[in-house]
XYZ file of C-alpha atoms in Angstrom:
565
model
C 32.720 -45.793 56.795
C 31.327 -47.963 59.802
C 27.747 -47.697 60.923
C 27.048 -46.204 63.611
C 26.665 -48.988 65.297
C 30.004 -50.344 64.582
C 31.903 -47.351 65.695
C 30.178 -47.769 69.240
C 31.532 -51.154 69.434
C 35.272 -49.894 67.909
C 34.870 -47.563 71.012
C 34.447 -49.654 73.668
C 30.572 -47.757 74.600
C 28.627 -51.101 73.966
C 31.243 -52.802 76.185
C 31.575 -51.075 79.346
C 31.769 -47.378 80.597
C 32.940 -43.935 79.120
C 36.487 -43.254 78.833
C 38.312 -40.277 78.236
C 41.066 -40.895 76.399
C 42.939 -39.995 73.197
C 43.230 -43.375 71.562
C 39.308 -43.069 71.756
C 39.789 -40.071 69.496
C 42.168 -41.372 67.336
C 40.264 -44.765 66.914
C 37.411 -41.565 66.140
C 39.736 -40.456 63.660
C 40.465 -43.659 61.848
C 36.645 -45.207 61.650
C 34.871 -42.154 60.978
C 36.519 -39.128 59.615
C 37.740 -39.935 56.012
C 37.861 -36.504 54.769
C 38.215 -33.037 57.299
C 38.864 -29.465 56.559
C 41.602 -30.261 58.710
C 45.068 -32.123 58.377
C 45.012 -35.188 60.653
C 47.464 -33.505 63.228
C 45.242 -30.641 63.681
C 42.241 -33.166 63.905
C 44.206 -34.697 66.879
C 45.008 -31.019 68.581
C 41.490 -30.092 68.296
C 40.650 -33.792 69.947
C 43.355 -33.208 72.876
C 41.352 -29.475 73.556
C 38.107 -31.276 73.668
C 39.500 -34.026 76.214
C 41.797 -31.503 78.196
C 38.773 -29.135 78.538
C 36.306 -31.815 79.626
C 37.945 -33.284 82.620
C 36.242 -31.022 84.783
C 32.539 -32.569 83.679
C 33.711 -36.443 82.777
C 30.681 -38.082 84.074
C 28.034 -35.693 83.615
C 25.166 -36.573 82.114
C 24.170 -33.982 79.695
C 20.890 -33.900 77.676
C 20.500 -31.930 74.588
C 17.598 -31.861 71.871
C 17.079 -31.077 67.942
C 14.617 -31.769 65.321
C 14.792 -34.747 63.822
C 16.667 -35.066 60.221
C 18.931 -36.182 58.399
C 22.229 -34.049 60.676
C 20.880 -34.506 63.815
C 20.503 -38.422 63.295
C 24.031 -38.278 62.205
C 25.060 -36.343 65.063
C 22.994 -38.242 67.625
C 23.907 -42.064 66.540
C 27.517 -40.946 65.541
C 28.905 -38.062 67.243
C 27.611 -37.883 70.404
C 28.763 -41.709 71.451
C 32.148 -40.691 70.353
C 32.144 -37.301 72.014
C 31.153 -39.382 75.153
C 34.191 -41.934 74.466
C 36.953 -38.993 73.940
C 35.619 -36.989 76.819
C 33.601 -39.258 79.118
C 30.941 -36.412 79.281
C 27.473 -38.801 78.798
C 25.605 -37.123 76.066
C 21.839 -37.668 75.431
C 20.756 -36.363 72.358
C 16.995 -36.154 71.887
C 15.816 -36.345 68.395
C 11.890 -34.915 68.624
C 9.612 -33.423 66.131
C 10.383 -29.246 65.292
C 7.110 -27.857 66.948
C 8.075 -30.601 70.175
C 11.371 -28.836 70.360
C 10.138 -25.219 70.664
C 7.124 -26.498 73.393
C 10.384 -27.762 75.893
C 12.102 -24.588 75.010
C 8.899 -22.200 75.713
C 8.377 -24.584 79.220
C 11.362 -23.904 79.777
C 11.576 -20.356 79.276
C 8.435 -20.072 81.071
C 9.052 -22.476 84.555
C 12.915 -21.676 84.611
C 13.833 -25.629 84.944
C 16.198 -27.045 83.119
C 14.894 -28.589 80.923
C 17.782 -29.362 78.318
C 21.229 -28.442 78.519
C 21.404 -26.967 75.505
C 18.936 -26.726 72.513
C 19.633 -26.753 68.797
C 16.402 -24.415 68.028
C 15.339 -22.384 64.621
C 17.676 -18.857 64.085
C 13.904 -18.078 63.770
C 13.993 -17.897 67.268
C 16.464 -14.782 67.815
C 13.637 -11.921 68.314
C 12.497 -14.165 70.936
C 16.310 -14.258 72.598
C 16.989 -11.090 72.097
C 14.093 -9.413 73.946
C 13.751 -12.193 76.612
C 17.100 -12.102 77.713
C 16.665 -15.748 78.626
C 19.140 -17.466 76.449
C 23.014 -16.636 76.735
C 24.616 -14.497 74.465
C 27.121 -16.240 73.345
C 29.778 -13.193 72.729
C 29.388 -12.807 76.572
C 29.615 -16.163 77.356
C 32.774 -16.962 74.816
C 34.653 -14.047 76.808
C 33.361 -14.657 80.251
C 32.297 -17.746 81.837
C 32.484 -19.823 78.863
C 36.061 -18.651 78.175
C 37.740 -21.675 79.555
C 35.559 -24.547 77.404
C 35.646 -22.560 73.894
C 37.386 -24.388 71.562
C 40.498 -21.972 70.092
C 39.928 -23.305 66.668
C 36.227 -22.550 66.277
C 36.407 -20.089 63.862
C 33.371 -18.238 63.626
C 34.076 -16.318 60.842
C 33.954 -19.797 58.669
C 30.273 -19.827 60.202
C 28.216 -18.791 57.064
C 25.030 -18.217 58.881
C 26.127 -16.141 62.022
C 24.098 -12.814 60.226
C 21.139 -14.909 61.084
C 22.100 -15.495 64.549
C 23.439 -12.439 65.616
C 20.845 -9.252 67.257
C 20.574 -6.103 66.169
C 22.721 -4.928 69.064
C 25.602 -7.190 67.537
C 25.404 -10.166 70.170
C 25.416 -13.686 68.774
C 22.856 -15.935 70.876
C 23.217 -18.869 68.789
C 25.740 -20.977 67.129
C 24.865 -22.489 63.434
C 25.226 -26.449 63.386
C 23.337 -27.068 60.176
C 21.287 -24.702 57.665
C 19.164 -25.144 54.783
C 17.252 -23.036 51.701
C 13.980 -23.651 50.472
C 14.075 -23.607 46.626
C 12.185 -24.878 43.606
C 13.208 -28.457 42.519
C 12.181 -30.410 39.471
C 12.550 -32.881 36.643
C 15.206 -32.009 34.285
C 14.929 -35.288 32.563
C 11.083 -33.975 31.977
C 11.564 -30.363 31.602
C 14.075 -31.266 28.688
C 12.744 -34.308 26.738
C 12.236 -32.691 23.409
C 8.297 -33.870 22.895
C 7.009 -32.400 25.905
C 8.751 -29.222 25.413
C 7.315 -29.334 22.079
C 3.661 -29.857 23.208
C 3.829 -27.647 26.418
C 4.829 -24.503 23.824
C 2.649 -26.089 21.729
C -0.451 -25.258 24.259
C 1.049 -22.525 26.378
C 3.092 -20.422 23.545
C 6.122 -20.271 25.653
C 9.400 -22.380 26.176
C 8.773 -25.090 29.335
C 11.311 -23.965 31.760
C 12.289 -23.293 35.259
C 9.164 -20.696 36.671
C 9.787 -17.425 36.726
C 6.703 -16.908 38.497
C 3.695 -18.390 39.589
C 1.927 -17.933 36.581
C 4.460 -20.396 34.859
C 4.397 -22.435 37.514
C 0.472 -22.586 37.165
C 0.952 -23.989 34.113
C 3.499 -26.191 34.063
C 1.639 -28.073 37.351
C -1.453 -28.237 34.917
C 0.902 -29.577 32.311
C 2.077 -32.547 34.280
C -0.930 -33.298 36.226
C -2.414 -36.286 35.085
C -0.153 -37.565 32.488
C 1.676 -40.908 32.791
C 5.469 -40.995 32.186
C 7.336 -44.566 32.507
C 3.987 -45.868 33.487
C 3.218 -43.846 36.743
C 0.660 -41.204 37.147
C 2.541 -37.539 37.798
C 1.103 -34.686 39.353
C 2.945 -31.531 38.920
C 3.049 -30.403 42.591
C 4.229 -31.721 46.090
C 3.099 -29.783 49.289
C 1.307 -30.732 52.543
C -1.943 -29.659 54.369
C -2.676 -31.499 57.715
C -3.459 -29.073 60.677
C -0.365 -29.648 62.549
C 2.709 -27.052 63.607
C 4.396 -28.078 60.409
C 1.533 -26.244 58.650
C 2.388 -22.974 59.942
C 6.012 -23.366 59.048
C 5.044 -23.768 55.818
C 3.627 -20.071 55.456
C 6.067 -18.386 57.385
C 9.061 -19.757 56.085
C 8.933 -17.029 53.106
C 5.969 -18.543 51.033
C 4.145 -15.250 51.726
C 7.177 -13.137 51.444
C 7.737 -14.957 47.845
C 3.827 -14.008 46.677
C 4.902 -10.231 47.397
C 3.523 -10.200 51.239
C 5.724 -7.419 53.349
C 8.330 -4.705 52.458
C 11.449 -4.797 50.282
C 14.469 -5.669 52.425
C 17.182 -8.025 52.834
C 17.558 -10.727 54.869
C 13.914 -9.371 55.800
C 11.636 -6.899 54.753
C 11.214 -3.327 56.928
C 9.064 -1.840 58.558
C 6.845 -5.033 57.320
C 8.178 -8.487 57.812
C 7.141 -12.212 56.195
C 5.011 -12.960 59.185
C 3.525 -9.356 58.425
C 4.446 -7.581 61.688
C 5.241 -3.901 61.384
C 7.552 -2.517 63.457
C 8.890 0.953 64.342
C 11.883 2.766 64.013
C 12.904 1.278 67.596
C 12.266 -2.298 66.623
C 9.372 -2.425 68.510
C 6.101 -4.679 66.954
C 3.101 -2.210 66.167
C 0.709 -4.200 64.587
C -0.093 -7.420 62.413
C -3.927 -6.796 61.180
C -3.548 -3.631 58.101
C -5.649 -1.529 60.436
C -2.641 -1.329 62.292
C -0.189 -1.287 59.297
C 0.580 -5.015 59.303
C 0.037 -7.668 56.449
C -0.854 -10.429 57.891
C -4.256 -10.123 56.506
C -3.658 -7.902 53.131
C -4.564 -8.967 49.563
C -0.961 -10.194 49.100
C -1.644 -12.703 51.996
C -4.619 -13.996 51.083
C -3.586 -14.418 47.559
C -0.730 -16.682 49.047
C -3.118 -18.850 51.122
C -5.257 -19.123 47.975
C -2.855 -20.414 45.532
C -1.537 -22.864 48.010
C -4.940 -24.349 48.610
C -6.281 -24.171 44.887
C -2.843 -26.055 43.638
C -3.172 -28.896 46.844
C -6.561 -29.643 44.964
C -5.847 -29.496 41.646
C -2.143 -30.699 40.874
C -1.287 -32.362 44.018
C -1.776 -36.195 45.338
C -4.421 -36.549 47.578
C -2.535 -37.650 50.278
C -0.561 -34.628 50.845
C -3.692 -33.358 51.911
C -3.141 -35.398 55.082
C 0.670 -34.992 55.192
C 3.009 -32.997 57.701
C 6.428 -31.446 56.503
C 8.417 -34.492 57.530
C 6.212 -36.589 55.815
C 5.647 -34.776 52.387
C 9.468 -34.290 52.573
C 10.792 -37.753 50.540
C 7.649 -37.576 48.470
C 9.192 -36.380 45.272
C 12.222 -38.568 45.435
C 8.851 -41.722 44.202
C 9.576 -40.229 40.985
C 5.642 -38.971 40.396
C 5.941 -35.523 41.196
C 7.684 -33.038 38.445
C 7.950 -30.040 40.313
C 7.811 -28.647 43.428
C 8.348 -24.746 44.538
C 9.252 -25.056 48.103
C 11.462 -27.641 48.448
C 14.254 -27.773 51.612
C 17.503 -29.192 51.114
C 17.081 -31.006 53.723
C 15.768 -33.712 51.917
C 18.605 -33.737 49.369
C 19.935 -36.819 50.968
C 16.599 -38.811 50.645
C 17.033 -37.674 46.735
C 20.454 -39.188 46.763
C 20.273 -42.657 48.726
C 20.021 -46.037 47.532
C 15.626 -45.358 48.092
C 15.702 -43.032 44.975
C 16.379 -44.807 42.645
C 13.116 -43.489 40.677
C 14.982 -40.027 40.504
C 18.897 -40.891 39.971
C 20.686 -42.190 36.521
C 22.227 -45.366 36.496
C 25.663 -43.413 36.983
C 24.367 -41.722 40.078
C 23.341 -38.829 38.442
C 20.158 -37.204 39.315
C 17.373 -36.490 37.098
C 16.248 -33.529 39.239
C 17.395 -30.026 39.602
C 17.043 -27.486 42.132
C 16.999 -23.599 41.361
C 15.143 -20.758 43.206
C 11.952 -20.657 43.765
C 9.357 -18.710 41.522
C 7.559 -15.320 42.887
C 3.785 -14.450 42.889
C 2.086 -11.466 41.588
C 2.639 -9.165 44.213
C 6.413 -9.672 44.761
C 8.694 -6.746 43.736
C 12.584 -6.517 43.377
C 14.605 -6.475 46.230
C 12.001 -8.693 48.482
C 12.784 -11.691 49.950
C 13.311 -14.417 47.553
C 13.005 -17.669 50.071
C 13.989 -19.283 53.362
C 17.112 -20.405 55.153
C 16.798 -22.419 58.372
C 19.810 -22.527 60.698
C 19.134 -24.722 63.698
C 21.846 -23.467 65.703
C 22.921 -24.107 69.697
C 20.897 -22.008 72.201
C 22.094 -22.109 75.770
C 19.779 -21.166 77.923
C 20.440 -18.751 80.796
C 18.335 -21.166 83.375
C 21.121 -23.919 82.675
C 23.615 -24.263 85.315
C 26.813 -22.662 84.348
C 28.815 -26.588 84.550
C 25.869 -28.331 82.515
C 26.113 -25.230 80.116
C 29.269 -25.439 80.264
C 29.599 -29.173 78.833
C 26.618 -28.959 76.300
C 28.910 -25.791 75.027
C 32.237 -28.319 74.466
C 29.568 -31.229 72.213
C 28.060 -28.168 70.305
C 31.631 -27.071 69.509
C 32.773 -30.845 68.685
C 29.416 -31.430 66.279
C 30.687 -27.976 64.455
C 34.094 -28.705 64.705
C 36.487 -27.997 61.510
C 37.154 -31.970 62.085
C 33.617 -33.560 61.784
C 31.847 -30.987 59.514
C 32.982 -32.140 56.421
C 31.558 -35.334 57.126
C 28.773 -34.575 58.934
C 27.786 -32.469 55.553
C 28.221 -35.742 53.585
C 25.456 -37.330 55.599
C 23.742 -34.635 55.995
C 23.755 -32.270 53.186
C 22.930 -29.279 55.067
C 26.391 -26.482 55.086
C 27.439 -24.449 57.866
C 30.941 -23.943 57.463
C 32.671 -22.330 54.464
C 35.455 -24.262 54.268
C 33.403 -27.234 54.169
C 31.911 -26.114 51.010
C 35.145 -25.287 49.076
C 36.158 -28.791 50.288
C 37.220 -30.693 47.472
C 35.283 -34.022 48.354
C 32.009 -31.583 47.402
C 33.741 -29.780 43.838
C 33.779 -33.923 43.409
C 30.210 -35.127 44.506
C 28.442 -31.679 43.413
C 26.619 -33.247 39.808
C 25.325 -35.731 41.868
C 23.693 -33.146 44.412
C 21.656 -31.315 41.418
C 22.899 -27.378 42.068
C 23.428 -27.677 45.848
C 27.070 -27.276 46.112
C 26.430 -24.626 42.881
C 23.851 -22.537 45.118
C 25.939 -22.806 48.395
C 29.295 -21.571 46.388
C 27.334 -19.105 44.936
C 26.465 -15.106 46.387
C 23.032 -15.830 45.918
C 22.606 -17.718 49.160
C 22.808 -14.486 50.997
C 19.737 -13.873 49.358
C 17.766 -16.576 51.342
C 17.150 -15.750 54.886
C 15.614 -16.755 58.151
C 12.574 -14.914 60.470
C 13.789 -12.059 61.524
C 13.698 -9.711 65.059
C 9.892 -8.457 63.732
C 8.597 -11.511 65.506
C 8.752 -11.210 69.435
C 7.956 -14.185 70.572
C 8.179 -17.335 68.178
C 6.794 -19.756 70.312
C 3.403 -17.903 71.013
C 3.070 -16.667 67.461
C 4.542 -19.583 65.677
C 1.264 -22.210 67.184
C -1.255 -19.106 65.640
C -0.336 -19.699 62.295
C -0.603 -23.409 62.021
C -4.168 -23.610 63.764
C -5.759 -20.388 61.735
C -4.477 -21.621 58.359
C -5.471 -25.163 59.213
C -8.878 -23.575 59.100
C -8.258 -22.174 55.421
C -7.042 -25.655 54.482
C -9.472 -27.440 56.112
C -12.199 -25.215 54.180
C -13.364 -24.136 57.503
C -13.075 -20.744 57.128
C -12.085 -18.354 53.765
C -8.592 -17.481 53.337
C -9.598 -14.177 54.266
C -11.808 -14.962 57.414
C -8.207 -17.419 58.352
C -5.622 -14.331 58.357
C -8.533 -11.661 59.686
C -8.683 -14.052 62.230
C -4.941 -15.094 62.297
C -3.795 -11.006 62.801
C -5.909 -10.866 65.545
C -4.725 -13.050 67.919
C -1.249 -12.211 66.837
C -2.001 -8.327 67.606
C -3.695 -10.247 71.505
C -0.567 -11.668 72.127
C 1.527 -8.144 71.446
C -0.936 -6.587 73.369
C -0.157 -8.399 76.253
C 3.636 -8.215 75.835
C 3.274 -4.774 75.844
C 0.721 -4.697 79.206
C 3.599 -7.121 80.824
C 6.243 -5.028 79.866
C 8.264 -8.238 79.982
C 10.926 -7.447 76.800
C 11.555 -3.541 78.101
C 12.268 -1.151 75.479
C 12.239 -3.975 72.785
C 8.685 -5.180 73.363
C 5.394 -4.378 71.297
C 4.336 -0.691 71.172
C 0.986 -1.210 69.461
C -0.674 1.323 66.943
C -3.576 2.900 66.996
C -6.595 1.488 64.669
C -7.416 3.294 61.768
C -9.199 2.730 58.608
C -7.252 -0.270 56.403
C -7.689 2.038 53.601
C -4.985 4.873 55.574
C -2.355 1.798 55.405
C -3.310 0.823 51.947
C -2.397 4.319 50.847
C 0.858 4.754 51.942
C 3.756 3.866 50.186
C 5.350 -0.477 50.799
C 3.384 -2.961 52.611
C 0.310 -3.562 53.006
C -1.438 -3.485 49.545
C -4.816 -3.632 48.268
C -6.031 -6.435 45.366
C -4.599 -6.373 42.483
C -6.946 -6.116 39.176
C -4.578 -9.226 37.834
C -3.041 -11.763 40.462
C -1.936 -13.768 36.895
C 0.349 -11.670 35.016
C 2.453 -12.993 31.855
C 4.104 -16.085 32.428
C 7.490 -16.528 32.581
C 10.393 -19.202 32.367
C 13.946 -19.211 32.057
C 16.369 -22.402 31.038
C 18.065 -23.952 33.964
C 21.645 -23.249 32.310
C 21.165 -19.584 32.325
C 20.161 -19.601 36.353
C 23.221 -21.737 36.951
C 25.397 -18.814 35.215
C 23.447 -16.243 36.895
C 24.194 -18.076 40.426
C 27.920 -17.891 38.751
């Protein structure tokens, strides 16, 4: 496969301008697409729709924006010249930081100008959508005014993630283009050598395993912590601290849901959510503080906040301290870390390229494992068990119906049945289900470490995104990441950080409500009452447990895989 570099020149873009043209897709074809869902005629009839349906637009100028990993690098330095070349629509696709991404989008939401064409934003995002009415609903648009650009080979019901992106009223507002679980990952290679299985049961009186819960986990990170294997100093957690909209993703992204924060419910917990927002029978937000009959500040939450901090000083490098997400991310793939609990897929591919070599076999193989992650003291059957993110295409409503219109036909092409097995190859994050039952992945999946296992597998219906609780992402989203920035910071207590945290969530529903800006759909606050009325009734919120560190517990990594099976 040619760099992308390489493929611009085979194109013609570093030579002169844009043309439209289907020897530019079938020189597309031939550099770049080695293995498709699709036989190579279809790939060319899906090429001829893109061109045909572009010649309104060639010579537009479209600009379009993700976060930046692994996929959208692909899609930026690789599909978006050639979706220029084949349809001489000039794409510019930003690659900016997560929280950057959702600031343009809430500016503008906010100022109506257009901004971006089209956004690929967090599924997190469809509360927001849905009550704001300011994004497109894509069902609409698909039948409507986007009827004449929608590609008749889209297939949405290959889309694995569309439950995510979908309302409660059954409109889709956004359209996956990649998606990705938190889970647990670790060192097999460690977790199996015979004498440190030996002297873990040794000291702990139980087999050294994949954590059950956090107890085990506990352990295990005081296990490794400090000991030297192949001469290098391990520590027997990875996470990050710095004060920085990464932070807050960190919390809300089901690591409070996973220490038994909110109700049972799948993908999200009702009336109580993982941010812990209640809401009522309508769907309408009624509180976040437990006087209200939120979470956000209940012993379940602050025993989350507290493990996090107590195992980033004890079992941690003191760097990560200091680290955002994107940072932290390639961390483990050094080689000194042996486990960590929330760990995105996302960074599979910086476990698997020719950088980590500390964590691969000669043959290729890796010496980690992923599996899912462990639950805290607090969690009870049938909560949610971890994160998915699907950054999926948003158009927004303030977009003018030709620029939406052309940002639709490169959202289509990047998701297309012809580039997604590909684009999953570099990027490791799956969208489409015939791209995972493609045979190139039965072939590469022992290098990948239980990806391709967990994506074939009905568990990863289990792991879900932020649901409608949360009415307004971007004003929420920036509370999190400056309140428990204060916990981590040792600014405040974990307790005085979520008291405080609740509180301006509950300010911002309040005035939602006052505006009356999201109709029938908005906040519709509760009265305050005594925290111990909430505590009483049955679900979430909870009072303290007399034990937050019940019996440890581990299970072999062969008997998850069959369980997955």
């Amino acid at each position: 496969m040619k760099s992308s570099t390489a493929l611009a020149v085979t194109l013609g873009l570093l030579a002169g301008p844009a043309f439209a043209d289907m020897d530019a897709a079938k020189k597309f074809l031939d550099e770049e697409i080695e293995r498709s869902a699709l036989s190579r005629e279809e790939q060319e009839a899906e090429m001829q729709f893109f061109l045909d349906a572009a010649e309104p637009f060639k010579g537009m100028d479209i600009k379009v924006v993700s976060e930046t990993i692994t996929t959208h690098e692909y899609e930026a330095n690789v599909l978006a010249p050639a979706f220029t070349a084949i349809t001489g629509i000039n794409i510019t696709h930003d690659l900016i930081g997560e929280g950057d991404v959702v600031e343009k989008l809430q500016t503008q939401m906010q100022s109506g100008e257009n901004i971006y064409d089209a956004y690929i934003n967090d599924s997190d995002l469809i509360g927001t959508h849905w009550r704001y009415k300011q994004a497109r609903s894509l069902t609409d648009w698909m039948a409507n005014e986007g009827k004449d650009v929608t590609n008749p080979g889209l297939d949405l019901d290959d889309y694995i993630g569309l439950d995510f992106t979908t309302s409660p009223d059954g409109e889709l507002y956004q359209l996956p283009d990649q998606q990705f679980a938190n889970l647990y990952w670790f060192r097999q290679d460690w977790f199996t050598d015979p004498e440190l299985m030996a002297e873990f049961k040794e000291k702990y009186g139980y087999e050294l395993g994949v954590p059950v819960n956090w107890s085990a986990y506990e352990d295990i990170a005081e296990f490794f912590t400090g000991r030297t294997i192949d001469g290098v100093e391990v520590f027997g957690n990875m996470d990050y601290g710095k004060k920085d909209p990464s932070l807050g993703w960190r919390y809300t992204d089901a690591w409070m849901s996973m220490a038994g924060m909110g109700d049972v419910g799948e993908p999200n917990g009702l009336p109580v959510d993982e941010w812990g927002i209640r809401v009522n029978e309508n769907s309408q937000p009624v509180g976040s503080c437990v006087t209200r009959g939120g979470a956000t500040n209940d012993a379940a939450a602050v025993y989350a906040i507290s493990k996090s901090i107590e195992w980033l000083e004890k079992y941690t490098p003191p760097a990560a301290a200091g680290m955002t997400f994107g940072e932290a991310g390639p961390v483990p793939a050094q080689g000194a870390i042996a486990q960590q609990m929330f760990w995105y897929t996302a960074f599979t591919a910086d476990m698997v390229n020719e950088n980590a070599t500390a964590v691969l076999n000669d043959d290729g193989t890796p010496k980690w494992r992923m599996a899912p992650s462990p639950h805290g003291a607090y969690w009870k059957d049938g909560q949610k068990v971890g994160y998915q993110d699907v950054g999926s295409w948003t158009l927004m409503e303030s977009t003018p119906v030709d620029r939406a219109k052309a940002a639709w036909l490169y959202a289509q092409f990047v998701t297309s049945k012809t580039v997604d097995v590909e684009k999953a190859h570099a990027g490791l994050t799956f969208i489409r289900e015939s791209t995972i039952q493609h045979e190139s992945f039965t072939e590469r999946a022992p290098k990948l470490g239980g990806l391709v296992e967990f994506y074939r597998s009905p568990a990863r219906t289990a792991w879900s995104p932020t649901g409608t609780n949360v009415p307004d992402y971007p004003k929420l989203a920036q509370l999190w990441w400056q309140n428990i920035g204060d916990a981590m910071s040792g600014a405040k207590t974990p307790q005085e950080a979520l008291d405080s945290l609740c509180a301006e969530q509950e300010k911002v529903m309040e005035r939602l409500e006052r505006a009356g800006v999201q109709g029938d759909l908005g906040p519709k606050m509760n009265e305050e009452q005594e925290a111990s009325y909430w505590l009483e009734q049955p679900g979430s919120p909870v009072a303290k447990l007399d034990n937050e560190d019940p019996e440890p517990e581990t299970i072999s990594y062969e008997e998850l895989i069959k369980s997955w099976q």
